[in-house]
Coordinates of C-alpha atoms in Angstrom, one line a residue:
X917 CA 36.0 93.7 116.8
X918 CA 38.5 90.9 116.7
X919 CA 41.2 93.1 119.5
X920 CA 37.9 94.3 121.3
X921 CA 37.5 90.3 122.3
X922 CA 40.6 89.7 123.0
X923 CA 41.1 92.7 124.9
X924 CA 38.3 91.3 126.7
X925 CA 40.2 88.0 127.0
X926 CA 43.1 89.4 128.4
X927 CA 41.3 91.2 131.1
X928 CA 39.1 88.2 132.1
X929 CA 42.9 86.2 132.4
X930 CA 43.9 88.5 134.1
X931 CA 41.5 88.3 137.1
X932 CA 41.9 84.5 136.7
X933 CA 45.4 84.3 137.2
X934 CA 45.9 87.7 139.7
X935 CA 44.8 86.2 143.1
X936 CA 47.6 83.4 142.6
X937 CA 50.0 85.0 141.0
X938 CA 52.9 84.9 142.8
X939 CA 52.6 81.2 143.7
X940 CA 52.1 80.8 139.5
X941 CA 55.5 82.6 139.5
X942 CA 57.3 80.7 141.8
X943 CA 55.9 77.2 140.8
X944 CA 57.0 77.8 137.4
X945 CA 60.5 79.6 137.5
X946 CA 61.6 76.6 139.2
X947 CA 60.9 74.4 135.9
X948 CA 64.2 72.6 135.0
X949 CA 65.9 73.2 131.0
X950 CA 65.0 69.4 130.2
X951 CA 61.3 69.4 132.0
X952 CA 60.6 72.5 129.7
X953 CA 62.1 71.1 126.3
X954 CA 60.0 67.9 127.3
X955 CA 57.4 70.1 127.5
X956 CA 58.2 71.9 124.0
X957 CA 58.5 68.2 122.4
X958 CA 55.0 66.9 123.7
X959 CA 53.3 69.7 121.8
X960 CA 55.2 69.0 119.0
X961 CA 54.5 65.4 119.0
X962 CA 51.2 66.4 118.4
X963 CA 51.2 68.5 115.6
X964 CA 53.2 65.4 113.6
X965 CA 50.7 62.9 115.0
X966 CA 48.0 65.4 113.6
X967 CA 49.9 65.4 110.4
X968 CA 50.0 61.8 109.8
X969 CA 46.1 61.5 110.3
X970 CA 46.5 64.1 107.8
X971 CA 48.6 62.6 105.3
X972 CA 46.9 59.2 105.4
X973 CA 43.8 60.9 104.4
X974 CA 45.1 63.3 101.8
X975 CA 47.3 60.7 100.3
X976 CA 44.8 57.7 99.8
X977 CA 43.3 60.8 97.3
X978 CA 45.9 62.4 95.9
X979 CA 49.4 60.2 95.8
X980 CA 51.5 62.9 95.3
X981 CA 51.0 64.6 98.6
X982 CA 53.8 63.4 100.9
X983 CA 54.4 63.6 104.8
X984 CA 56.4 66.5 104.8
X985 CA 53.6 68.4 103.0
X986 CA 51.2 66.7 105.6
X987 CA 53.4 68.5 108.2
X988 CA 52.9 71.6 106.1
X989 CA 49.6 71.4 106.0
X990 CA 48.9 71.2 109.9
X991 CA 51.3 73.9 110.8
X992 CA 49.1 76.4 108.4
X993 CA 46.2 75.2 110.2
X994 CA 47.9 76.5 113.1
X995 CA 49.3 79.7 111.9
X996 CA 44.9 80.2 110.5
X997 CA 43.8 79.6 113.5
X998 CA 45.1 82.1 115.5
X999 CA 46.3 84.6 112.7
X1000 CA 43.3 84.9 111.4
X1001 CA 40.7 84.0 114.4
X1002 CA 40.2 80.7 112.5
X1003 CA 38.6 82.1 109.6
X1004 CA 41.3 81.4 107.5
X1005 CA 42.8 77.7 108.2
X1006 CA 40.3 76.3 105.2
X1007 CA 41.5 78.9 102.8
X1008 CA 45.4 78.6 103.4
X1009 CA 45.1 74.5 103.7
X1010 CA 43.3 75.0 100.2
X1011 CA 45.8 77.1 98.3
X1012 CA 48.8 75.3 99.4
X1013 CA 46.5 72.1 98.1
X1014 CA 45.9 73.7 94.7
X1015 CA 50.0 74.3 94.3
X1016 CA 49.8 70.1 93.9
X1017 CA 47.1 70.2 91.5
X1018 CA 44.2 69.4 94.1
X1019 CA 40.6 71.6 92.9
X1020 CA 39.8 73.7 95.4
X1021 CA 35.9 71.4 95.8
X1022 CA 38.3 68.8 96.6
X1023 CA 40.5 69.9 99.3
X1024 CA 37.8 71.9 101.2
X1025 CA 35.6 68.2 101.4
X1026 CA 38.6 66.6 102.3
X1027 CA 40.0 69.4 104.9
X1028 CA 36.4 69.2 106.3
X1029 CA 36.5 65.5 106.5
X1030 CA 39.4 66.0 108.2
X1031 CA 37.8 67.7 111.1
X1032 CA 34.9 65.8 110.7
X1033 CA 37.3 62.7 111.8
X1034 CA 38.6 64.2 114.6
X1035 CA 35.5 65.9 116.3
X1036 CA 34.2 62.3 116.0
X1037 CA 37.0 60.6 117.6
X1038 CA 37.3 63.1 120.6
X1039 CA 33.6 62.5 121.3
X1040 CA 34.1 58.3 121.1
X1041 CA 37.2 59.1 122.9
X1042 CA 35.3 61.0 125.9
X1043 CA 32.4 58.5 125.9
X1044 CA 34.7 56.0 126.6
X1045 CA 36.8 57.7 129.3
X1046 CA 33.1 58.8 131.0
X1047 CA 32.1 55.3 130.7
X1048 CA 35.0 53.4 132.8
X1049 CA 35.9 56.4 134.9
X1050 CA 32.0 57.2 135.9
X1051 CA 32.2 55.6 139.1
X1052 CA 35.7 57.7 139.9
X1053 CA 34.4 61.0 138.4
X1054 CA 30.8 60.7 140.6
X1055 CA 33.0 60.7 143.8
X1056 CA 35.2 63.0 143.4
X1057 CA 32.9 65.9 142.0
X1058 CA 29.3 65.2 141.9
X1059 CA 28.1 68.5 141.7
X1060 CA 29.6 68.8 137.7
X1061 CA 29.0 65.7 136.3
X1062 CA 25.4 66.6 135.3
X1063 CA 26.9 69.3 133.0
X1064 CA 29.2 66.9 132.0
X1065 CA 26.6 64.9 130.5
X1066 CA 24.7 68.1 129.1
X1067 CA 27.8 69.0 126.6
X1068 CA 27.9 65.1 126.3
X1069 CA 24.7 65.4 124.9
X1070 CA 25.3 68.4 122.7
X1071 CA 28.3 67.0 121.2
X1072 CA 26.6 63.8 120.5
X1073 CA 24.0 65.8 118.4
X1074 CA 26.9 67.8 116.4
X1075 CA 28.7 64.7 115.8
X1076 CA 25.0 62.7 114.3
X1077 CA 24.6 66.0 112.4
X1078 CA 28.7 65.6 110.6
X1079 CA 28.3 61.9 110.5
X1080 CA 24.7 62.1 108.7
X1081 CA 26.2 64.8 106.3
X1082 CA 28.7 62.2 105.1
X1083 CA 27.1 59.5 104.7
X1084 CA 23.6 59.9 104.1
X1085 CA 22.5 61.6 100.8
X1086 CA 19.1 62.3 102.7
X1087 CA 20.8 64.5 104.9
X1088 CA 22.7 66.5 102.4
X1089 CA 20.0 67.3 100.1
X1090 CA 17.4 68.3 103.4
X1091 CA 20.2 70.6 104.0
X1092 CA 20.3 71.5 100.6
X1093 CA 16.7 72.5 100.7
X1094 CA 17.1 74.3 103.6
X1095 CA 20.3 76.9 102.1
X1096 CA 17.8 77.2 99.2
X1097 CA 15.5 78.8 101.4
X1098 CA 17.7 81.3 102.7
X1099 CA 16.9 85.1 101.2
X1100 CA 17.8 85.4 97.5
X1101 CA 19.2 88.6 98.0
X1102 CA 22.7 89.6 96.5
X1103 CA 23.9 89.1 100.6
X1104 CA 23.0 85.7 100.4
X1105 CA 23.5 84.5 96.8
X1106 CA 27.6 84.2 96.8
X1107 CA 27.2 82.3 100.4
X1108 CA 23.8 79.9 99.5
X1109 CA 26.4 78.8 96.3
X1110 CA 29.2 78.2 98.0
X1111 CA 27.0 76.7 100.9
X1112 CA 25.8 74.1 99.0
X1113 CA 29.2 73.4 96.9
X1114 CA 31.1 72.5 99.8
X1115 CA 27.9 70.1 101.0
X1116 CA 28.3 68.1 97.9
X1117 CA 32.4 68.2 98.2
X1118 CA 32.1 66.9 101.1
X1119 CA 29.6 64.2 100.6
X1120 CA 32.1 63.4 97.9
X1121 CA 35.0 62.9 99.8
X1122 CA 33.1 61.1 102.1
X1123 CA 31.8 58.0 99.9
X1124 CA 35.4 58.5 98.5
X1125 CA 37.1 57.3 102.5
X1126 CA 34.0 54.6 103.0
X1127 CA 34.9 53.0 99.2
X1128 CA 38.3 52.3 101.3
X1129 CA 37.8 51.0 104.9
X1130 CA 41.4 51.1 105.3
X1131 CA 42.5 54.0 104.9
X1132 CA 39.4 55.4 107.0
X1133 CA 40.5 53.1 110.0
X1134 CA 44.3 54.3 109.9
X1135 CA 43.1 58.0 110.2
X1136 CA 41.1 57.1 113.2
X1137 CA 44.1 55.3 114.9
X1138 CA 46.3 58.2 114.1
X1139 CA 43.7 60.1 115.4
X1140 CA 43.2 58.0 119.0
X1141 CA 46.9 58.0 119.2
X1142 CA 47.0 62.3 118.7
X1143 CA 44.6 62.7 121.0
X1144 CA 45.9 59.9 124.0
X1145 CA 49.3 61.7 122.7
X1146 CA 47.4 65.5 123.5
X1147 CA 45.4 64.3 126.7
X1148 CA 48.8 63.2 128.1
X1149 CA 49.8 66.4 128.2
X1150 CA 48.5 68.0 131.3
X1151 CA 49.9 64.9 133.6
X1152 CA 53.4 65.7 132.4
X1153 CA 52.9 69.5 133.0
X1154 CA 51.8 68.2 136.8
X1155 CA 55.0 66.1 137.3
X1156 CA 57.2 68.8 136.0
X1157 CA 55.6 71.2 138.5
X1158 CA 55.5 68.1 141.0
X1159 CA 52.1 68.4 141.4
X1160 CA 50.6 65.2 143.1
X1161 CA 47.2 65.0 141.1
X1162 CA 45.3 62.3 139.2
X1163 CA 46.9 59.7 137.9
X1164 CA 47.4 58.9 134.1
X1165 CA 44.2 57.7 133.5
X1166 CA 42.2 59.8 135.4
X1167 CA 44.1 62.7 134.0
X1168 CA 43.0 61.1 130.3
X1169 CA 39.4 61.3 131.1
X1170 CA 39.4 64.8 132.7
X1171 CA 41.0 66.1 129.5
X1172 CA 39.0 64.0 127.4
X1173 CA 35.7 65.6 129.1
X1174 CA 37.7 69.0 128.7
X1175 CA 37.7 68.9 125.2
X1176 CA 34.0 67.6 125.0
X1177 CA 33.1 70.9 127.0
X1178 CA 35.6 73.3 124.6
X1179 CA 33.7 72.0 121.6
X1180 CA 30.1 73.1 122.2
X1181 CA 31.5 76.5 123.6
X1182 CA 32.1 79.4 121.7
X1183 CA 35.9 80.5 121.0
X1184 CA 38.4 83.3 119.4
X1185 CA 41.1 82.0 117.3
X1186 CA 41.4 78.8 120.0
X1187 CA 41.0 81.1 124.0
X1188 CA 38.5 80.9 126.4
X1189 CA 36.5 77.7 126.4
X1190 CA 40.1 75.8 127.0
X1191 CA 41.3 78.0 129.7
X1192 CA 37.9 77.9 131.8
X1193 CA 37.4 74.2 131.0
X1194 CA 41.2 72.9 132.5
X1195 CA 40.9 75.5 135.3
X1196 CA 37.0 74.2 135.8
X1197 CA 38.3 70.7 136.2
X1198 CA 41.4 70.2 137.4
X1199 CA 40.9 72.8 140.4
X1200 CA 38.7 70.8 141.8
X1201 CA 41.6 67.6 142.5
X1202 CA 44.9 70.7 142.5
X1203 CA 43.8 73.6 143.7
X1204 CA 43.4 76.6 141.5
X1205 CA 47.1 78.0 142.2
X1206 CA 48.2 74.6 140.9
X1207 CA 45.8 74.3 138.1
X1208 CA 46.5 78.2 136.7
X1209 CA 50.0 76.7 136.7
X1210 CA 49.6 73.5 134.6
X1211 CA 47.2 75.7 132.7
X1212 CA 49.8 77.9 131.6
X1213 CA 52.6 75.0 130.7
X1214 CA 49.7 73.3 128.9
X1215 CA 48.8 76.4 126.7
X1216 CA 52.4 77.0 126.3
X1217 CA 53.0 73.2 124.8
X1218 CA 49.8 73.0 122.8
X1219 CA 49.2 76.5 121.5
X1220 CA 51.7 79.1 121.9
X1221 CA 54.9 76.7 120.8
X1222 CA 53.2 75.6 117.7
X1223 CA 51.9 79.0 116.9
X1224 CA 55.6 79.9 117.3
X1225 CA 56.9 76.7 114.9
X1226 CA 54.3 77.8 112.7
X1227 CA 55.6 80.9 111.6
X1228 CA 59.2 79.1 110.9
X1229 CA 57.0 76.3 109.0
X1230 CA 55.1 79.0 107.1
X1231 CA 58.3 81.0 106.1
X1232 CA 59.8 78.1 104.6
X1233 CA 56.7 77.4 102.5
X1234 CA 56.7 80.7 100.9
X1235 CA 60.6 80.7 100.4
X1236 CA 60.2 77.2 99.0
X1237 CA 57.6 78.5 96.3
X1238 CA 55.1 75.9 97.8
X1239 CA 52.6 78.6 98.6
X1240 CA 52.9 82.3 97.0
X1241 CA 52.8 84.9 100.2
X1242 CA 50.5 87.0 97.6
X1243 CA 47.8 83.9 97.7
X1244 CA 47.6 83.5 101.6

């Protein structure tokens, strides 16, 4: 099933990218060695910026956790996520975690949390980027900005539903009640359990981070700075292609709407929503010949060079003896 859709991806790029081909070509072949390491570095940038919001949450729990293993962690986050169609970035983050003495109820709340934090901070992040560049956005493409606020509004309800879960007990044990109801069949017993487990880890970990403001408002700055870090990203791929486009800031809050849109859309292992989000935005200010080519540097920076530094990462691990190959 999982080569079926991306078969299907494939194709569907394909007739994305045919039409302008040639021009994609051309624009990008003429990329200079510096521009493209620049390029390499920003997507790395953001992996270690991801890893300190990491750290600073994993570490204000369990001391012994250190950057490097921080750095560890994201890149197996990476490797899961398109190794394994996301399916498996919990379960890898959570074994290397156990090699440091962290229970496994533990490092799922926390790992959760984690993403908790930043779906919450991309959403704040957008709102505020809607709200100061409203007047900009309404000019310059009218016809979208209603479906703008639509996956505004479903992201606002995911994030209420995370941020409830976390903090209000209420909310934990209606959920509770709810898994209960599910069928008691032998289907459903193993995935009620484990349902409700990782509720209460996570409530856990939760009351843990609000016990220590601190440490919860350093993970949301290293979170704001990741994601001003991430949404950066498609200006420089415009100036390296010498695109003239939006500016900074109006590059920001196109990106930062970008990844309000990718959230409430269904994905595989990371493609699709991204790719018809960027090209669904940004054609409309730089053409789609321009656009498929700041698509494909963008990709390239953000998921196909840390895919690639993964691996490395994730051979290292299992030669160091942090994580047994056998256990991923």
């Amino acid at each position: 099933m999982n080569i079926i859709l991306l078969l299907f991806i494939a194709v569907a790029l394909y007739f994305v990218f045919r039409r302008d081909y040639k021009e994609i070509i051309k624009s990008i072949s003429g990329i200079s060695v510096p521009a493209f390491l620049a390029l390499l570095a920003a997507g790395t940038g953001y992996q270690l910026l991801d890893a300190a919001a990491c750290f600073t949450l994993i570490h204000s729990r369990v001391p012994q956790i250190k950057y490097r293993q921080a750095v560890e962690i994201t890149f197996l986050g990476v490797f899961g996520n398109v190794s394994t169609f996301s399916a498996g970035i919990i379960p890898m983050q959570s074994y290397y975690l156990s090699r440091y003495g962290v229970q496994p109820g533990s490092s799922i709340g926390m790992l959760i949390l984690k993403y908790v934090f930043h779906k919450t901070t991309i959403f704040f992040y957008a709102a505020v980027m809607l709200l100061v560049q409203n007047k900009w956005l309404r000019e310059t493409m009218p016809e979208l900005v209603h479906y703008i606020y639509l996956g505004f509004a479903v992201c606002a309800v995911i994030i209420l539903a995370l941020v409830l879960l976390c903090t209000w007990n209420g909310a934990r044990r209606l959920l509770r009640m709810l898994i209960e109801k599910l069928p008691d069949t032998e289907k459903w017993k193993d995935k009620k359990t484990v349902g409700m487990a990782n509720l209460d880890y996570l409530y856990h970990e939760a009351q843990e981070v609000i016990k220590n403001p601190v440490s919860g408002l350093k993970i949301e700055i290293w979170n704001l700075l990741k994601l001003t870090w991430l949404y950066a990203v498609p200006f420089l791929t415009m100036r390296i292609l010498h695109i003239s486009g939006p500016d900074f800031w109006n590059a920001q809050a196109l990106t930062a709407i970008m990844f309000l849109i990718t959230g409430v859309l269904p994905n595989m292992a990371g493609i699709g929503p991204t790719e018809f989000a960027f090209l669904l935005l940004f054609s409309n200010y730089i053409g789609s010949a321009a656009a498929s080519s700041a698509l494909i540097l963008y990709r390239t920076a953000t998921y196909f060079w840390p895919f690639l530094l993964s691996i490395v990462v994730l051979r290292f691990i299992v030669r160091s003896g942090d994580v047994r190959s056998g256990g991923l």
